[in-house]
Coordinates of C-alpha atoms in Angstrom, one line a residue:
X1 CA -50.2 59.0 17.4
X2 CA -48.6 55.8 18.8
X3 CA -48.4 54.8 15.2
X4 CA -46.0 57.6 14.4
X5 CA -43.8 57.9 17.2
X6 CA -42.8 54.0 16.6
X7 CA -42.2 55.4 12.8
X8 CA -40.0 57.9 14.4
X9 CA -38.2 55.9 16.5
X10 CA -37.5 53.1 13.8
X11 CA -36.3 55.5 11.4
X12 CA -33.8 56.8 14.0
X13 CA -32.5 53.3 14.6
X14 CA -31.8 53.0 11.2
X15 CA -30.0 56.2 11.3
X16 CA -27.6 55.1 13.9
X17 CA -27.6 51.9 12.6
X18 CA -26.0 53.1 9.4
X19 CA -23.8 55.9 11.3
X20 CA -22.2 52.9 13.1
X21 CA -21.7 50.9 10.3
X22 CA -19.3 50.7 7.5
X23 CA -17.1 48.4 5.5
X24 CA -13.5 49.6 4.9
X25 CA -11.8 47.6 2.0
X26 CA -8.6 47.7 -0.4
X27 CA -6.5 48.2 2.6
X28 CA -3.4 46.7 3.9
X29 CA -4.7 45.9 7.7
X30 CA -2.3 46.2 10.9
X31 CA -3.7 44.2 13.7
X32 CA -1.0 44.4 15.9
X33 CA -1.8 41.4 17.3
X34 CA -1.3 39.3 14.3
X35 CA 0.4 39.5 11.2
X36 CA -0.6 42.5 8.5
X37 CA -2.9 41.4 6.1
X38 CA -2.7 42.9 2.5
X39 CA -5.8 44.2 0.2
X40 CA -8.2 43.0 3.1
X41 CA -11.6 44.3 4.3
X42 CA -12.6 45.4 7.8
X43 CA -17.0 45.2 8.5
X44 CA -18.2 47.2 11.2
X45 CA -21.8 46.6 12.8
X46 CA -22.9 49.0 15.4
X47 CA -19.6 50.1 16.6
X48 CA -18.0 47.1 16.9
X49 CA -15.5 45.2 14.3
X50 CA -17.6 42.2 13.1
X51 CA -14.8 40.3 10.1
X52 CA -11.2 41.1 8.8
X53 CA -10.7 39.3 5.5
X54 CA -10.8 39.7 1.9
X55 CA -14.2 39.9 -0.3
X56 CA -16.4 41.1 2.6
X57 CA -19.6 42.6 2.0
X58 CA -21.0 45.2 3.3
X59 CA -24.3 45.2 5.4
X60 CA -27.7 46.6 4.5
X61 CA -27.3 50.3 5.1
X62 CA -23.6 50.6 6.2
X63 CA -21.5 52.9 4.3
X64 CA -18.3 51.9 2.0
X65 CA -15.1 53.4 2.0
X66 CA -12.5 52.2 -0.3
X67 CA -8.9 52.2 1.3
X68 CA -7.1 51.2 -1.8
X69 CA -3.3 52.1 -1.3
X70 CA -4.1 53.2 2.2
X71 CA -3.3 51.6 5.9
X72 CA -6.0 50.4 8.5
X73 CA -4.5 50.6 12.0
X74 CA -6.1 50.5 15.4
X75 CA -6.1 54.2 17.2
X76 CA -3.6 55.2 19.0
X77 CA -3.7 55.6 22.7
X78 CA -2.2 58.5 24.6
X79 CA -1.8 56.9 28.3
X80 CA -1.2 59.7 30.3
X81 CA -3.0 62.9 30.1
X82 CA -4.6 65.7 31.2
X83 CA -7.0 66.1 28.2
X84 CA -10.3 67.3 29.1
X85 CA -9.6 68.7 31.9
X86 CA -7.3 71.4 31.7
X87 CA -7.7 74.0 28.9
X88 CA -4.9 77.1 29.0
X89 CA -2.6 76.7 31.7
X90 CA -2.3 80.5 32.8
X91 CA -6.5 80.3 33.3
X92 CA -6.4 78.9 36.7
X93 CA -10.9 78.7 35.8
X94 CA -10.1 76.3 32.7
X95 CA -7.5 73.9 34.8
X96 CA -9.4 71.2 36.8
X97 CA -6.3 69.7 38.5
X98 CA -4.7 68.6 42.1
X99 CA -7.9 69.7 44.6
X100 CA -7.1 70.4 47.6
X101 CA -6.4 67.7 50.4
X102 CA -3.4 65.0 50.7
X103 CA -5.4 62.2 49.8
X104 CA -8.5 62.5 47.3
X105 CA -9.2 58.9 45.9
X106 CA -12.9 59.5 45.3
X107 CA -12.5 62.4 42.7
X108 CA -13.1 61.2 39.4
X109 CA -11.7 62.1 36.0
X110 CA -14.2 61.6 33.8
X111 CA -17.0 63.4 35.6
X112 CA -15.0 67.0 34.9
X113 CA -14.0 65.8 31.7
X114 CA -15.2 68.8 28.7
X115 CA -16.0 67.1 25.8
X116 CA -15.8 70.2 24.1
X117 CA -12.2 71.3 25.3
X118 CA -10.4 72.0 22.2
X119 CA -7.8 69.7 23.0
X120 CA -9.9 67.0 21.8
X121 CA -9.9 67.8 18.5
X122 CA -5.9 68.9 18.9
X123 CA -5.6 65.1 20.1
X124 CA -7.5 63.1 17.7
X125 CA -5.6 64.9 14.3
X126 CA -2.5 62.6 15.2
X127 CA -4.5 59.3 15.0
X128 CA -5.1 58.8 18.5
X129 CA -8.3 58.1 19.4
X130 CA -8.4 57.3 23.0
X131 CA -6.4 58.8 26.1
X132 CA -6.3 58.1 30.3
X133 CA -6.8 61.3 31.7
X134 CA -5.4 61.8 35.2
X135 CA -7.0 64.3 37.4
X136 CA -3.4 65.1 39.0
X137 CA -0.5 67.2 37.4
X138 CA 1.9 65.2 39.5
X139 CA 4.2 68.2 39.8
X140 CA 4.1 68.3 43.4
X141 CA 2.4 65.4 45.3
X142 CA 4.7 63.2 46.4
X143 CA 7.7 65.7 47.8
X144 CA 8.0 66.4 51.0
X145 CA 7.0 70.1 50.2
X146 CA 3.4 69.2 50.0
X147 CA 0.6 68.3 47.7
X148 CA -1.8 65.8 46.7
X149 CA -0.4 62.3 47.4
X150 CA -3.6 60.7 45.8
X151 CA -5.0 62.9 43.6
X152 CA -8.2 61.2 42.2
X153 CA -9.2 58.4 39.9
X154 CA -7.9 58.5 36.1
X155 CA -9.9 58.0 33.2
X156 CA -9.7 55.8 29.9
X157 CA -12.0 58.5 27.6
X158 CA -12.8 57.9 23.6
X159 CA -11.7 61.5 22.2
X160 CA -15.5 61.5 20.6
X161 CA -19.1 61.9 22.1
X162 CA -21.2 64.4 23.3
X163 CA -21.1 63.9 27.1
X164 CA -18.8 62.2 29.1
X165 CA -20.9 59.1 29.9
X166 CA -20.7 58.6 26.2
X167 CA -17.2 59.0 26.1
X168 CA -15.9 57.0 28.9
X169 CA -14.9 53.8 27.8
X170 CA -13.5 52.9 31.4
X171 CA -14.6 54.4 34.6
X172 CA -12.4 54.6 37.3
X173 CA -9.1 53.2 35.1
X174 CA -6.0 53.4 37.6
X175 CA -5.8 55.4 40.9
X176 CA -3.5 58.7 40.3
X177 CA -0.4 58.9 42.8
X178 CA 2.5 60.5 43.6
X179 CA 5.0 58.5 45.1
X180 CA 6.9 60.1 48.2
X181 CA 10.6 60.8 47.6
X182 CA 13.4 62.5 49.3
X183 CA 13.3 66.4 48.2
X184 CA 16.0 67.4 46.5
X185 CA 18.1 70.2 48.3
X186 CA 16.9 73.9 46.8
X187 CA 20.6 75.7 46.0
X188 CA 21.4 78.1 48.8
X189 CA 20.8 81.0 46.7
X190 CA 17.5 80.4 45.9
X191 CA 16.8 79.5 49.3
X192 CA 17.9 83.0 50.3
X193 CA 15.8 84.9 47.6
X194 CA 12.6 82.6 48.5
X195 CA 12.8 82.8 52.5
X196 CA 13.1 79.4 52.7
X197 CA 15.6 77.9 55.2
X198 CA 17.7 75.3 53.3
X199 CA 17.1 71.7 55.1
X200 CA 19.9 68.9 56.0
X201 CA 19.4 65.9 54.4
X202 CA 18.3 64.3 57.7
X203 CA 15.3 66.6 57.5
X204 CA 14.2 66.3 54.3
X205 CA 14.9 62.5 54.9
X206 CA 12.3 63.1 58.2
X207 CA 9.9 64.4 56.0
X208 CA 10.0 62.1 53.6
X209 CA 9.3 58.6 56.2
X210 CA 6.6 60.9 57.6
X211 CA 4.8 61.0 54.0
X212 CA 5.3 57.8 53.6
X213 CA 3.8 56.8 57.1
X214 CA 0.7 58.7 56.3
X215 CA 0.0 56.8 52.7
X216 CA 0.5 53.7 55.0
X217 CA -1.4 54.8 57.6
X218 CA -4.6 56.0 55.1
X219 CA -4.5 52.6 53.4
X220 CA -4.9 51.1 56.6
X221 CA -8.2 52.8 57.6
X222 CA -9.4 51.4 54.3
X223 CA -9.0 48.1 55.3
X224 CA -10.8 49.1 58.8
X225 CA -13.3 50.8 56.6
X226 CA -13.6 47.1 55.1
X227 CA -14.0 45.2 58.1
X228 CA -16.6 47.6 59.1
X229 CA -19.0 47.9 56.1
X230 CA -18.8 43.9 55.4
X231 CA -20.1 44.1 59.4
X232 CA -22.4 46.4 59.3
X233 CA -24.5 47.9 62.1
X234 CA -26.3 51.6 63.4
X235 CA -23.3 52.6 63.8
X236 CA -21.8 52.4 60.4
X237 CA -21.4 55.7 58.4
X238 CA -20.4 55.6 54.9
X239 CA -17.2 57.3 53.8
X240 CA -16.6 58.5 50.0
X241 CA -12.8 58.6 50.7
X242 CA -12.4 55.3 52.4
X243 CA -15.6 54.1 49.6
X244 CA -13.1 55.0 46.9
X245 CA -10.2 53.0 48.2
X246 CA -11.9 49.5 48.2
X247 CA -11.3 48.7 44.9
X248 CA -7.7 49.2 45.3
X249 CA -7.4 46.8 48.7
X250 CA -9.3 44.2 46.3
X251 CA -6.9 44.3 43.7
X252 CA -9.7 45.1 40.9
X253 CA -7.9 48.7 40.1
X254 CA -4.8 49.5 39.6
X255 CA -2.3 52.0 41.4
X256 CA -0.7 55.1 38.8
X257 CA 2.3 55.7 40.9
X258 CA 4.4 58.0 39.2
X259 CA 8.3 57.8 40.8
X260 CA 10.8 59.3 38.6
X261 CA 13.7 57.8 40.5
X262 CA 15.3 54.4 40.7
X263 CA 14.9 54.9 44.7
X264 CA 11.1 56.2 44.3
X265 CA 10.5 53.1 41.8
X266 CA 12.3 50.4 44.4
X267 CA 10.6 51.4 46.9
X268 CA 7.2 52.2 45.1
X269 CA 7.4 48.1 44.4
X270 CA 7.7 47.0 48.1
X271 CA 5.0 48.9 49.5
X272 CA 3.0 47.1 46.6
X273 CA 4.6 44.4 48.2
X274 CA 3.7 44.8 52.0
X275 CA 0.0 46.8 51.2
X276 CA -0.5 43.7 48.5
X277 CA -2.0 45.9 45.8
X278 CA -1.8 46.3 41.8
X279 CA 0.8 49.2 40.6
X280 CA 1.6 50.9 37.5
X281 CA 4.7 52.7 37.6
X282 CA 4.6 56.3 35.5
X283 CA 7.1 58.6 33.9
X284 CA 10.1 56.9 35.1
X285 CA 13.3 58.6 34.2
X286 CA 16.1 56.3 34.9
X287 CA 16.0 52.3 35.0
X288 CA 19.1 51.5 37.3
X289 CA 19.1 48.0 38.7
X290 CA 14.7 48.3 38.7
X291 CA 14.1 46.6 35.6
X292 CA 14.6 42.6 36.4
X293 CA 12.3 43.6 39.8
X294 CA 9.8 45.1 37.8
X295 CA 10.1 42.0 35.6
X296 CA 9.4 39.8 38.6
X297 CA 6.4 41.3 39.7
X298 CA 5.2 41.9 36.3
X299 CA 4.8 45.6 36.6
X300 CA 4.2 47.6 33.5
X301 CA 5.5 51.0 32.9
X302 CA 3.9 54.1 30.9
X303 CA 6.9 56.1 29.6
X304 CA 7.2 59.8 29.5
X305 CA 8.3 62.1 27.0
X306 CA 11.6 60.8 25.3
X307 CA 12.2 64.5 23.9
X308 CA 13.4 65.9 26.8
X309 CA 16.9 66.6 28.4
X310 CA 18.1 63.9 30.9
X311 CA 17.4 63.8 34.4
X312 CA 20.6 64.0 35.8
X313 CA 23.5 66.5 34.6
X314 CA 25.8 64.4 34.2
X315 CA 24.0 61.5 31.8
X316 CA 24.6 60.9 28.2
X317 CA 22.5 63.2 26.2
X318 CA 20.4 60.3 24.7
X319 CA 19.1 59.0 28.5
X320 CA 15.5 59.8 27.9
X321 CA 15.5 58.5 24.0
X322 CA 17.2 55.0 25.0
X323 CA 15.1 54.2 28.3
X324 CA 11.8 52.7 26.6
X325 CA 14.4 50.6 24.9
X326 CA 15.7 49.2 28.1
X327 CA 12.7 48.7 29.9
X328 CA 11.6 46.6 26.7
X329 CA 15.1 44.8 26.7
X330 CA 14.6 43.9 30.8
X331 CA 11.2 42.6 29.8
X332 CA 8.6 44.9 31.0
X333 CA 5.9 45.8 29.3
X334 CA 5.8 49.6 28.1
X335 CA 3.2 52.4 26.8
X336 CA 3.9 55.9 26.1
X337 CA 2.1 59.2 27.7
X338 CA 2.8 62.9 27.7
X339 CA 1.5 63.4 31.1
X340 CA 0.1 66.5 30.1
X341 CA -2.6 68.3 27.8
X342 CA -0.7 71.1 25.1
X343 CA 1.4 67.9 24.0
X344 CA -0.6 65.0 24.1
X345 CA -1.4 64.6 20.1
X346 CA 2.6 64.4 20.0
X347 CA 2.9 60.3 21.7
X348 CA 3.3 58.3 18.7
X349 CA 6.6 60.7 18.0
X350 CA 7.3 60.1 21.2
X351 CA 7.4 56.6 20.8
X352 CA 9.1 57.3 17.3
X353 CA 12.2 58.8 18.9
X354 CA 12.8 55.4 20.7
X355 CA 12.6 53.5 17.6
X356 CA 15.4 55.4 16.7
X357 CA 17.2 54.5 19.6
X358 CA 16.8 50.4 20.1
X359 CA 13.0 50.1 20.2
X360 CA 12.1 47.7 18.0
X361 CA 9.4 49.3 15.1
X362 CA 6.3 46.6 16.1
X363 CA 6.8 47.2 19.9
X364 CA 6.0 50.6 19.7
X365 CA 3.2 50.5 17.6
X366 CA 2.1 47.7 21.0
X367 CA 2.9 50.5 23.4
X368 CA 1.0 52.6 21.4
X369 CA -1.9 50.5 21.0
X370 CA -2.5 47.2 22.5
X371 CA 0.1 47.8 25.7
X372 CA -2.0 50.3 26.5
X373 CA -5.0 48.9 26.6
X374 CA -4.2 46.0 28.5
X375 CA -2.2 48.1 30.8
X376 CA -5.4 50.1 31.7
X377 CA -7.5 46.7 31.4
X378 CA -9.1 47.8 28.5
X379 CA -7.2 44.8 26.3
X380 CA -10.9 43.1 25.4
X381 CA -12.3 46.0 24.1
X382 CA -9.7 48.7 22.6
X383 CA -5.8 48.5 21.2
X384 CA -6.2 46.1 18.3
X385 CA -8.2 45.1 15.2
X386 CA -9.9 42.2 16.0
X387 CA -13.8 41.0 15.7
X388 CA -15.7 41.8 19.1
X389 CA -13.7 45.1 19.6
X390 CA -14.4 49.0 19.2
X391 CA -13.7 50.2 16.0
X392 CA -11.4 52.6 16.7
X393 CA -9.7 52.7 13.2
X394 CA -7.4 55.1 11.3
X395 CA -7.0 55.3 7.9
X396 CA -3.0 56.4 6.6
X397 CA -1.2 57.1 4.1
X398 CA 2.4 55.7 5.8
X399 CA 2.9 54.9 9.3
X400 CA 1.5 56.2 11.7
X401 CA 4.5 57.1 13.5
X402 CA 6.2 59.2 11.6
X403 CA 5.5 63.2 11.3
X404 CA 4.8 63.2 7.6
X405 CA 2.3 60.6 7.4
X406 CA -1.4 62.1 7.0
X407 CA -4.4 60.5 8.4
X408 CA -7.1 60.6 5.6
X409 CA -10.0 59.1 7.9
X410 CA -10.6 58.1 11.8
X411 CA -13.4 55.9 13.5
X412 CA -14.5 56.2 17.1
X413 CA -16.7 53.4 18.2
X414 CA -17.9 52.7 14.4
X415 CA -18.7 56.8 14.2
X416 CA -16.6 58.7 11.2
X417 CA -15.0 61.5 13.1
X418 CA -13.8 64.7 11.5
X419 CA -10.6 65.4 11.4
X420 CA -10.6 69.4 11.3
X421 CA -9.7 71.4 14.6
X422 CA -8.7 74.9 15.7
X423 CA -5.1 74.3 14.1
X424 CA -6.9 73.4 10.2
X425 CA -9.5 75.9 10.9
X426 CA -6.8 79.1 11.6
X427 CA -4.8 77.6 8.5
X428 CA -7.7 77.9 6.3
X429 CA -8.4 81.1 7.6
X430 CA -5.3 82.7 6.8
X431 CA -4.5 81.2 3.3
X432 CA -7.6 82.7 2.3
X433 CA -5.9 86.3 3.8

């Protein structure tokens, strides 16, 4: 009996052995990191990209696909989303977003995640095979109307597994937050039709330093929370909010602060500043004078959605398409999200619409990959082909940013992922009407 179940279990290593394992060659290879490298080979062993060069031969039992005329490029990464845990937005059952509660750092991302939300699929057709998902919708938190401020911890997720302990690549990735900011005034119309009493900007102002005062106020019973567990004693009770927070006060995870304004950004930087933690600032949209401060204190930004109209009325039309381009041009460094879930396989077009507009070609493909990685502090494992990292590899046609480019084949962790979803499978259905 023993006898057999070690037969069993041998044969099943060699089954995932040769699953995880594959040799891709005759293919023009884009590192990112490095120069391109023409009619080149990539080995994979267990997942993980073991040599780049020419002549490479494959391993016992790994299978061999032969690129020739195609691209090898690392997958994409969508760096702002709500994949995986929202589903149709008018299904208040299938969205898993903003809980209740002002400040709700120990909620985690990845534990709601559905690996069988259709989304995932959706996602992965574009080439992108890795996304942060954010347990916030950041629609209301940070105005003085209400909200989460601190919505939970995001999520870096590969977009293939069967649970989400297999998928999560990084636990706990940045710490979701809405910025405070000044509301805007509601017209007096609308105030009148809602019931709402419109506010003087000295009230709204109010409201604003009193949000603020309570993010500085809750980071400050984290540190008491600090001082007290690192002391010990009966009398000690552990706190899963305050628990949550340490990592941030250590500096070992990041802040998500998403501050649309030049005002929400400035100000984002100096309490980052005074509360001497890590920030990311998210969905910006306008620079202003920010970008040499951001430069200073090396803060990275992940850009929204440059098809959109511009914030203010009275910009130029191409605001949102020429921003990424100034951030790059002030020196920060830049990734792309779509900060939401119907629209997250759309990013690299995203980042294609700045190309068009002063982003140089190689430094989106970076936001797109590598930025993004290291951004989320996933830079040793993910965002580039190189040996000792995932192999999270598509296989093109063209480039991977552009709309009419097809990705013929797509590898998560070593693992050949289909590339069919509800979109191919209701195509297929009809053409055979």
């Amino acid at each position: 009996m023993r006898g057999a179940v070690l037969f069993l279990c041998c044969v099943v290593a060699l089954k995932a052995a040769e699953v995880n394992s594959v040799l891709i060659r005759n293919v023009t290879v884009h590192p990112i990191t490095s120069p391109d490298i023409p009619n080149a080979s990539v080995l994979v062993i267990e997942g993980k990209i073991a040599e780049i060069g020419p002549r490479l031969g494959a391993s016992k039992g790994a299978r061999v696909v032969d690129g020739r005329g195609l691209q090898l490029y690392p997958g994409m990464i969508n760096a702002a989303t709500n994949v995986g845990l929202a589903e149709i937005e008018s299904l208040r059952d299938t969205v898993d977003l903003d809980e209740v509660g002002t400040f709700n750092p120990e909620l985690r991302a990845e534990i709601a995640f559905n690996p069988s939300s259709e989304h995932v699929e959706v996602t992965r057709a574009s080439g992108i095979t890795s996304v942060v998902t954010l347990p916030g919708s950041g629609s209301r938190g940070g105005r003085s109307g209400g909200g989460p401020i601190i919505a939970g911890q995001g999520a870096l997720m590969h977009l293939d597994g069967w649970t989400w302990e297999e998928m999560a690549v990084k636990r706990g990735a940045v710490l979701d937050m809405v910025f405070p900011q000044v509301q805007s005034d509601m017209p007096r119309q609308f105030a009148a039709l809602s019931g709402t009493p419109a506010q003087t900007f000295q009230e709204r102002e109010k409201q604003y330093k009193e949000r603020l005062q309570q993010v500085s106020d809750f980071f400050q019973q984290a540190r008491k929370y600090k001082v007290e567990k690192a002391a010990g004693g009966a009398e000690f009770r552990p706190d899963l909010r305050l628990e949550a927070m340490l990592p941030i006060i250590d500096g070992k995870e990041a802040i998500f602060v998403r501050a649309e304004r030049e005002r929400m950004i400035k100000d984002a930087v100096a309490f980052a500043d005074k509360e001497k933690v890590k920030i990311i600032i998210a969905n910006p949209r306008e620079i202003g004078s920010t970008g040499p401060l951001l430069k200073e204190h090396h803060i990275p930004v992940v850009l929204g959605k440059t098809f959109e109209l511009p914030l203010h009325e009275d910009d130029p039309y191409d605001t949102p398409y020429t921003l990424p381009s100034e951030f790059y041009k002030a020196g920060v460094k830049i990734c792309f999200g779509t900060f939401d879930v119907e629209f997250a396989r759309n990013v690299p077009f995203e980042a294609a619409q700045a190309v068009a507009f002063g982003l140089p070609h190689d430094e989106a493909l970076k936001a797109l990959t590598i930025n993004s990685a290291e951004i989320m502090g996933a830079g040793a494992s993910l965002g580039s082909i190189e040996k000792g990292k995932w192999a999270d590899l598509i296989l093109t046609d063209g480039d991977p940013m552009e709309a009419k480019t097809n990705i013929k084949e797509m590898f998560i962790a070593g693992r050949e992922v289909p590339l069919e979803s509800r979109h191919t499978r209701e195509f297929e259905k009809w053409m055979k009407r």
